[in-house]
Amino acid sequence: MSTSETSLLSSVPSQLFIGGQWVDGSGSQAIEVEDPATGKVLKTIANATAEDALRALTAADEAQARWAKTAPRERAEILRRTFELVRERSEEFATLISLEMGKPIAEARGEVTYGNEFLRWFSEEASRISGRFGSNPEGTGNMLVTMRPVGPAFAITPWNFPLAMATRKIGPAIAAGCTIVVKPAELTPLTTLLLAKTMQEAGLPDGVLNVFTTNSSAATSGPIIADSRLRKLTFTGSTPVGVKLLEQAAQNVLRTSMELGGNAPFLVFEDADIDAAVTGAMQAKMRNIGQACTAANRFIVHESVAAEFASKFAEKMSALKLGRGVEADITCGPVINEKARTNIKRLVDSATSEGASIVTGGGATGSEGYFFEPTVIDHVKPGSSILSEEIFGPVAPIVRFKTEEEAVRLANDTEYGLVSYAFTEDLKRGMRLVESLDSGMSGINTGLVSNAAAPFGGVKQSGLGREGGAEGINEYLETRYVLFPKS
Ligand code: NAD
């Protein structure tokens, strides 16, 4: 590890952030955060128990009433100051993301820009929270509708976008006047700790943001979710965990936002610009080494262009340079851990045992860390498990189709519905696809749709609610109605 990496890591807090104080965790075993490129420990941090987690909720609850009364402009300015600080320190944030998560430094810089944009966007939204006023239809009263913060929120985030998944929740919560407790993923918690330190420097009052790290997610989250002081649960992660959390949240009738798994189809039609489709495929598949909820999981390609698409795609995939993401010329990092790598291999092997053919890649690689070769597999059979499960790795299965109707049927044949991508030069077809694809988001002739100004979210088992855009702040607001009789 270089001296600048060591000094960056030592500047990251290792304790829990509760009520504006950095405090030790009571858990007996500290958490060791690993570099997935080497398997070596980067930093050891505090491990919270259920009691520590409840202390974080107490701090959020105690700060809630005061924070809800602050001027929207004041909340906006704290978010804006944090945005400026993160921008000034963007290289530190990018290096930290790359170290703990493994993505190439250029992509980590992209995540800093994208993740930080949620702070700027919601700083702008804070003072635009509006309501409405009008007469009732009977003409006997004036109806006033206002919005107010829902109350203390609890955020549980995944490991794949350590900054963006945190700011997408913290930004709107703070803008709306909610206090928040955040539990980052135990695999990549360091970026959230650095963000909390930065927000403290930006002047965020004590108790508005609280962060606890733990290796017992269920045992620490359960008591918070069951506590009547909590009013909102916001989760990004896998569908099975989301379902469990929804069951728990139901007992406390919590407002919930659920950003869950994806199984994005990527359609390439016979009239597509194949080179543009390959560029889009590289973005949609390889962002985050294939470990994104928006990752293209199924390439559904017209039989007349499938061979050309597969060979050009494989050429780009095999040209990627694998290694430790922080090194300048690396274009593909490791997957997050051995469990993820074993699962990817299982899916590839099951597809090939059913008759699919490997165009490039196909297996684990490297003497240390958790690397998997960028892989393209053609002639995958509809119904194969690689098409129904999230691959979450650098593997692109191709299924061939004959008609548009068949392509749409294959694309919608999943319980997920986060995002869909389609490449076609026919505008009318593009419009038909937007209408018929079951997903919360679609990209036509692009492999990248995420933007802080857009409502991000899915349908079916991909979740509930939207993050970002004008919609994002509503997830943290309650509607209140008042009637004034006309005398
Ligand atoms: P995960 O569901 O395993 O974990 C997500 C978070 O939940 C982590 O912080 C984890 O510690 C915590 N957790 C796990 N079990 C828990 C429990 N029983 N109670 C409370 N908390 C618990 O997901 P992951 O592996 O971190 O992330 C990958 C998944 O996230 C993929 O399915 C991906 O599609 C999804 N994801 C979705 C979006 C989106 O916006 N829709 C964005 C990023 C990732």
XYZ file of C-alpha atoms and ligand atoms in Angstrom:
531
model
C 0.000 0.000 0.000
C 1.360 3.470 -0.862
C 2.028 6.079 1.839
C -0.746 8.305 0.498
C -3.198 5.386 0.752
C -2.050 4.677 4.321
C -2.430 8.320 5.280
C -5.895 8.513 3.641
C -7.021 5.409 5.547
C -5.766 6.825 8.834
C -7.845 9.998 8.245
C -11.048 7.932 8.020
C -12.858 7.619 11.372
C -13.027 4.106 12.800
C -15.735 4.731 15.413
C -19.509 5.074 15.446
C -20.990 8.537 14.851
C -23.783 9.091 17.362
C -25.258 12.437 18.447
C -22.326 14.334 16.928
C -19.718 12.279 18.862
C -17.331 9.621 17.593
C -17.725 6.737 20.018
C -16.517 3.149 20.373
C -18.755 0.227 19.473
C -19.628 -2.293 22.171
C -19.363 -5.329 19.835
C -16.610 -7.693 20.911
C -14.995 -8.235 17.516
C -13.920 -5.191 15.475
C -14.774 -5.239 11.747
C -11.887 -5.801 9.341
C -12.499 -4.023 6.024
C -10.708 -5.805 3.181
C -9.265 -4.720 -0.148
C -11.024 -7.118 -2.574
C -8.071 -6.877 -4.969
C -5.672 -8.419 -2.448
C -7.799 -9.870 0.356
C -5.686 -7.814 2.807
C -7.152 -5.756 5.658
C -7.372 -2.029 4.901
C -8.683 -0.830 8.243
C -10.288 -2.121 11.413
C -13.410 -0.308 12.574
C -16.011 -0.344 15.369
C -18.651 -3.032 15.564
C -22.000 -1.824 16.956
C -24.355 -3.898 19.076
C -28.152 -3.518 19.205
C -27.721 -1.170 22.212
C -25.346 1.083 20.222
C -27.792 1.094 17.305
C -30.656 2.146 19.580
C -28.468 4.933 20.977
C -28.121 6.185 17.401
C -31.919 6.198 17.055
C -32.264 8.045 20.372
C -29.864 10.729 19.105
C -31.838 11.038 15.844
C -35.138 11.197 17.714
C -33.879 13.872 20.116
C -32.660 16.026 17.224
C -35.805 15.528 15.076
C -38.133 18.290 16.358
C -35.414 20.947 16.300
C -34.182 19.913 12.856
C -37.704 19.915 11.389
C -38.041 23.563 12.444
C -34.811 24.795 10.816
C -35.228 27.042 7.822
C -35.132 25.107 4.543
C -32.410 27.514 3.400
C -30.236 26.532 6.372
C -30.649 22.848 5.567
C -29.884 23.635 1.924
C -26.702 25.474 2.792
C -25.320 22.636 4.920
C -25.911 20.231 2.036
C -24.313 22.685 -0.380
C -21.272 23.131 1.872
C -20.889 19.354 2.089
C -21.132 19.179 -1.710
C -18.310 21.747 -2.005
C -16.133 19.881 0.520
C -16.648 16.524 -1.202
C -15.798 18.185 -4.530
C -12.581 19.615 -3.046
C -11.724 16.177 -1.646
C -12.974 14.194 -4.600
C -9.647 12.435 -5.121
C -9.644 11.200 -1.504
C -13.214 9.940 -1.812
C -12.484 8.263 -5.150
C -9.372 6.532 -3.812
C -11.237 5.309 -0.739
C -14.125 3.956 -2.844
C -11.690 2.188 -5.142
C -9.737 0.719 -2.216
C -12.670 -0.722 -0.320
C -14.918 -1.676 -3.233
C -12.388 -2.481 -5.948
C -13.703 -0.442 -8.880
C -11.199 1.267 -11.228
C -10.232 4.769 -10.075
C -11.798 6.423 -13.149
C -15.142 4.828 -12.244
C -14.696 5.770 -8.588
C -14.242 9.387 -9.704
C -17.469 8.993 -11.664
C -19.216 7.756 -8.528
C -17.963 10.774 -6.558
C -19.384 13.141 -9.184
C -22.674 11.193 -9.359
C -23.008 10.623 -5.593
C -22.096 14.198 -4.708
C -24.685 15.465 -7.180
C -27.424 14.157 -4.838
C -26.171 16.585 -2.178
C -26.282 19.508 -4.617
C -29.607 18.440 -6.120
C -31.331 18.077 -2.730
C -29.770 21.296 -1.441
C -31.678 22.901 -4.324
C -34.865 20.951 -3.582
C -34.904 21.847 0.147
C -36.444 25.256 -0.376
C -38.884 24.105 -3.082
C -41.044 21.908 -0.829
C -44.533 23.089 -1.644
C -48.181 22.381 -0.907
C -51.496 23.654 -2.297
C -54.403 25.800 -1.352
C -57.936 25.873 -2.735
C -61.619 25.907 -2.038
C -63.475 22.687 -1.321
C -65.943 21.733 -4.090
C -68.884 22.703 -1.863
C -67.502 26.241 -1.538
C -67.795 26.176 2.255
C -64.141 25.859 3.197
C -60.541 26.525 2.198
C -58.334 23.485 1.981
C -54.655 23.790 2.798
C -52.252 20.961 2.002
C -48.728 21.149 3.410
C -45.776 18.792 3.603
C -43.787 18.041 6.714
C -40.873 15.738 7.478
C -41.897 12.166 8.134
C -39.575 11.916 11.129
C -36.460 9.965 12.040
C -35.383 7.740 9.168
C -33.239 4.617 9.124
C -31.144 3.896 6.019
C -29.522 0.573 5.204
C -27.147 0.722 2.225
C -25.360 -1.848 0.025
C -21.638 -2.202 -0.648
C -21.554 -1.548 -4.392
C -21.792 2.292 -4.507
C -20.455 3.296 -1.079
C -20.923 7.045 -1.618
C -23.875 7.335 -3.988
C -26.162 4.946 -2.090
C -25.556 6.990 1.080
C -26.013 10.465 -0.438
C -29.153 9.357 -2.330
C -30.764 8.829 1.098
C -28.984 11.338 3.354
C -29.460 14.225 0.860
C -33.269 14.098 0.621
C -33.757 13.177 4.306
C -31.790 16.202 5.471
C -33.378 18.497 2.878
C -36.842 17.416 4.010
C -36.058 18.051 7.682
C -35.646 14.432 8.765
C -32.891 13.169 11.009
C -31.347 9.884 9.936
C -29.459 6.833 11.178
C -27.341 5.124 8.506
C -26.039 1.558 8.559
C -23.599 1.101 5.680
C -22.720 -2.363 4.394
C -20.012 -4.049 6.475
C -17.976 -4.740 3.300
C -17.534 -1.049 2.327
C -18.327 1.195 5.332
C -15.335 3.538 5.140
C -16.719 6.001 2.575
C -19.854 6.626 4.678
C -17.675 7.297 7.736
C -15.616 9.832 5.747
C -18.843 11.426 4.486
C -20.171 11.746 8.065
C -16.924 13.445 9.113
C -17.256 15.821 6.144
C -20.890 16.658 6.998
C -19.852 17.416 10.560
C -17.232 19.849 9.203
C -19.918 21.404 6.988
C -21.834 22.355 10.138
C -24.483 19.640 10.396
C -25.957 19.857 13.924
C -25.415 16.964 16.321
C -27.808 14.057 15.996
C -29.084 14.907 12.502
C -26.886 12.213 10.936
C -25.825 9.127 12.894
C -23.808 6.234 11.477
C -23.190 2.823 12.954
C -21.132 0.018 11.473
C -21.771 -3.566 12.454
C -21.247 -7.136 11.383
C -24.635 -8.134 12.818
C -27.048 -6.366 10.477
C -30.210 -8.204 11.460
C -29.603 -8.044 15.235
C -28.889 -4.298 15.171
C -31.518 -3.262 12.603
C -34.429 -5.262 14.031
C -34.789 -3.272 17.283
C -34.592 0.067 15.412
C -37.254 -0.989 12.903
C -39.509 -2.173 15.744
C -39.093 1.062 17.728
C -42.095 3.397 17.572
C -39.803 6.475 17.431
C -38.708 5.454 13.925
C -41.054 6.637 11.134
C -39.237 5.762 7.924
C -37.148 2.882 6.606
C -35.127 3.318 3.427
C -33.236 0.333 2.070
C -31.078 -0.418 -0.938
C -29.987 -4.000 -1.366
C -31.137 -7.410 -2.473
C -34.781 -8.374 -2.901
C -34.759 -11.214 -0.309
C -33.423 -8.868 2.407
C -35.874 -6.148 1.272
C -38.777 -8.557 1.666
C -37.681 -9.421 5.229
C -37.367 -5.730 6.097
C -40.814 -4.955 4.642
C -42.283 -7.663 6.890
C -40.607 -6.087 9.918
C -41.591 -2.552 8.873
C -45.235 -3.626 8.551
C -45.393 -4.333 12.301
C -44.517 -0.674 12.973
C -46.479 0.687 9.948
C -43.391 2.489 8.651
C -43.083 4.499 5.471
C -40.662 2.486 3.332
C -38.529 3.011 0.251
C -37.082 -0.148 -1.230
C -34.440 -0.054 -3.978
C -33.962 -3.746 -4.652
C -32.410 -6.124 -7.129
C -32.475 -5.929 -10.913
C -32.243 -8.224 -13.918
C -31.989 -5.696 -16.734
C -32.644 -6.811 -20.317
C -30.504 -5.223 -23.047
C -32.217 -5.536 -26.425
C -30.358 -5.165 -29.711
C -32.536 -5.032 -32.844
C -31.561 -5.792 -36.414
C -31.667 -2.053 -37.261
C -29.378 -1.022 -34.364
C -26.055 0.744 -34.767
C -24.006 -2.246 -33.590
C -20.921 -0.243 -32.602
C -23.084 2.068 -30.484
C -24.803 -0.987 -28.979
C -21.411 -2.473 -28.040
C -20.362 0.803 -26.387
C -23.693 0.844 -24.504
C -23.257 -2.809 -23.572
C -19.839 -2.116 -22.049
C -21.356 0.674 -19.936
C -24.472 -1.236 -18.944
C -22.572 -4.449 -18.158
C -19.187 -3.380 -16.852
C -19.991 -0.357 -14.664
C -18.848 -1.492 -11.205
C -17.446 -4.752 -12.664
C -21.030 -5.847 -13.372
C -22.006 -5.353 -9.734
C -24.793 -2.801 -10.180
C -28.547 -3.180 -9.784
C -28.737 -1.495 -13.197
C -26.279 -3.963 -14.773
C -27.451 -5.489 -18.038
C -28.028 -9.087 -17.010
C -29.510 -10.469 -20.243
C -28.456 -9.494 -23.776
C -31.404 -10.211 -26.050
C -30.082 -9.856 -29.580
C -31.706 -10.291 -33.006
C -30.362 -13.450 -34.658
C -29.241 -11.550 -37.778
C -26.794 -9.326 -35.821
C -25.981 -11.587 -32.842
C -22.693 -12.965 -34.226
C -21.363 -9.482 -35.056
C -22.517 -8.073 -31.700
C -21.012 -11.008 -29.737
C -17.649 -10.811 -31.462
C -17.286 -7.004 -31.155
C -18.463 -7.121 -27.534
C -16.036 -9.963 -26.714
C -13.188 -8.025 -28.309
C -13.824 -5.064 -25.968
C -14.314 -7.311 -22.929
C -11.093 -9.233 -23.496
C -9.141 -5.959 -23.895
C -9.944 -4.891 -20.305
C -6.958 -4.774 -17.957
C -7.607 -6.468 -14.616
C -5.987 -5.334 -11.395
C -6.147 -3.196 -8.302
C -8.576 -0.375 -9.124
C -6.428 2.401 -7.660
C -3.727 1.788 -10.267
C -4.066 4.194 -13.172
C -4.267 1.861 -16.195
C -6.674 -0.690 -14.666
C -10.057 -0.936 -16.393
C -11.581 -3.884 -14.494
C -11.337 -4.580 -10.764
C -12.160 -7.677 -8.702
C -15.621 -8.767 -7.586
C -16.384 -8.106 -3.948
C -15.522 -11.464 -2.319
C -15.037 -15.199 -2.820
C -18.725 -15.950 -2.226
C -19.683 -13.625 -5.095
C -17.042 -15.166 -7.358
C -18.204 -18.727 -6.641
C -21.781 -17.745 -7.418
C -20.778 -16.181 -10.758
C -18.883 -19.344 -11.710
C -21.906 -21.502 -10.803
C -24.124 -19.460 -13.161
C -21.590 -19.603 -16.022
C -21.125 -23.367 -15.619
C -24.830 -24.014 -15.525
C -25.342 -22.025 -18.769
C -22.545 -23.903 -20.579
C -23.799 -27.275 -19.336
C -27.111 -26.408 -21.041
C -25.360 -25.802 -24.373
C -24.316 -22.108 -24.280
C -20.892 -21.300 -25.724
C -18.177 -19.110 -24.198
C -17.013 -16.379 -26.597
C -14.455 -14.973 -24.163
C -13.489 -15.452 -20.492
C -15.410 -17.952 -18.383
C -13.568 -18.333 -15.094
C -11.842 -16.998 -12.015
C -8.373 -15.551 -12.491
C -5.472 -13.958 -10.570
C -3.255 -15.229 -7.774
C -4.764 -12.975 -5.103
C -8.041 -11.094 -4.631
C -11.360 -12.017 -6.236
C -10.925 -11.539 -9.970
C -13.193 -13.015 -12.634
C -12.487 -12.820 -16.343
C -14.741 -10.496 -18.359
C -16.973 -13.060 -20.040
C -19.358 -13.215 -23.008
C -21.545 -16.308 -23.471
C -23.625 -16.816 -26.620
C -26.576 -19.098 -27.421
C -27.854 -19.066 -23.838
C -31.135 -20.993 -23.566
C -34.257 -19.115 -22.393
C -35.093 -20.423 -18.905
C -31.415 -20.780 -17.906
C -30.650 -19.742 -14.297
C -28.086 -17.171 -15.540
C -31.046 -15.277 -17.036
C -33.274 -15.424 -13.968
C -30.752 -14.642 -11.200
C -28.696 -11.445 -10.729
C -25.196 -12.349 -11.990
C -23.534 -9.403 -10.212
C -20.266 -9.850 -12.047
C -18.525 -9.265 -15.402
C -20.495 -11.862 -17.355
C -22.725 -11.145 -20.370
C -25.119 -13.898 -21.506
C -26.575 -13.504 -25.012
C -29.963 -14.945 -26.040
C -30.993 -14.739 -29.680
C -34.483 -13.761 -30.875
C -36.412 -13.621 -34.165
C -39.300 -11.152 -33.644
C -39.934 -7.988 -31.635
C -42.788 -9.729 -29.834
C -40.464 -12.541 -28.747
C -37.824 -10.002 -27.592
C -40.360 -8.166 -25.410
C -41.667 -11.444 -23.983
C -38.116 -12.542 -23.083
C -37.315 -9.107 -21.603
C -40.396 -9.134 -19.355
C -39.912 -12.748 -18.286
C -38.535 -11.872 -14.824
C -39.883 -10.923 -11.424
C -37.605 -7.850 -11.492
C -38.330 -4.533 -13.225
C -35.685 -1.925 -12.494
C -34.274 -0.834 -15.838
C -34.311 -1.955 -19.461
C -32.098 -0.965 -22.373
C -32.846 -1.157 -26.081
C -30.845 -0.315 -29.187
C -32.783 0.445 -32.365
C -32.613 3.180 -34.988
C -36.396 2.987 -35.464
C -38.061 5.723 -33.388
C -41.503 4.127 -33.593
C -40.123 0.859 -32.320
C -38.349 2.734 -29.513
C -41.674 4.253 -28.441
C -43.421 0.856 -28.622
C -40.704 -0.659 -26.432
C -40.957 2.089 -23.795
C -44.678 1.240 -23.537
C -44.257 -2.509 -23.381
C -41.153 -3.089 -21.237
C -42.008 -3.628 -17.547
C -39.393 -1.492 -15.833
C -39.245 1.691 -13.779
C -36.560 3.107 -16.091
C -35.514 2.604 -19.711
C -32.541 3.677 -21.783
C -33.065 3.848 -25.539
C -29.740 3.769 -27.394
C -27.806 4.312 -24.163
C -26.319 2.038 -21.522
C -26.410 4.533 -18.658
C -29.553 6.150 -17.209
C -28.632 7.215 -13.648
C -28.857 10.928 -12.862
C -29.528 12.789 -9.611
C -32.272 14.769 -11.367
C -34.130 11.607 -12.460
C -36.526 9.430 -10.431
C -34.552 6.216 -9.909
C -36.518 3.103 -8.988
C -38.189 -0.058 -10.125
C -41.441 -1.954 -10.471
C -42.323 -5.554 -9.488
C -39.716 -7.068 -7.147
C -37.212 -4.293 -7.895
C -38.796 -2.146 -5.243
C -41.028 0.639 -4.039
C -40.508 4.392 -4.245
C -38.084 6.604 -6.159
C -34.763 8.212 -5.293
C -33.527 11.399 -6.966
C -35.473 13.833 -9.106
C -38.355 15.915 -7.777
C -39.843 12.636 -6.502
C -36.897 11.789 -4.218
C -37.711 14.271 -1.465
C -41.355 13.139 -1.258
C -40.188 9.841 0.201
C -39.236 11.814 3.348
C -42.347 14.011 3.550
C -45.831 13.453 4.957
C -48.884 15.174 3.535
C -50.931 17.217 5.998
C -54.358 18.654 5.235
C -56.064 21.510 7.117
C -59.594 22.848 6.545
C -60.521 26.480 7.236
C -64.306 26.935 7.029
C -65.361 30.042 5.096
C -67.396 31.933 7.649
P -27.762 -7.151 0.702
O -29.245 -7.187 0.622
O -27.054 -8.390 1.052
O -27.298 -6.078 1.790
C -27.726 -4.727 1.722
C -27.595 -4.130 3.108
O -28.507 -4.807 3.974
C -26.224 -4.250 3.751
O -25.977 -3.096 4.518
C -26.390 -5.459 4.659
O -25.518 -5.431 5.767
C -27.827 -5.276 5.111
N -28.511 -6.481 5.564
C -28.378 -7.748 5.108
N -29.231 -8.570 5.762
C -29.929 -7.794 6.634
C -30.961 -8.045 7.579
N -31.454 -9.267 7.757
N -31.454 -7.016 8.305
C -30.965 -5.774 8.115
N -29.992 -5.465 7.229
C -29.481 -6.464 6.500
O -27.271 -6.530 -0.677
P -25.774 -6.221 -1.127
O -25.103 -7.509 -1.462
O -25.096 -5.286 -0.184
O -26.026 -5.374 -2.458
C -26.321 -5.963 -3.668
C -27.813 -5.932 -3.926
O -28.269 -4.600 -3.845
C -28.158 -6.403 -5.319
O -29.322 -7.185 -5.256
C -28.433 -5.098 -6.066
O -29.265 -5.223 -7.178
C -29.053 -4.280 -4.995
N -28.945 -2.856 -5.295
C -30.073 -2.187 -5.659
C -29.991 -0.844 -5.994
C -31.216 -0.088 -6.415
O -31.160 1.127 -6.406
N -32.313 -0.740 -6.778
C -28.765 -0.177 -5.948
C -27.630 -0.887 -5.552
C -27.741 -2.235 -5.219
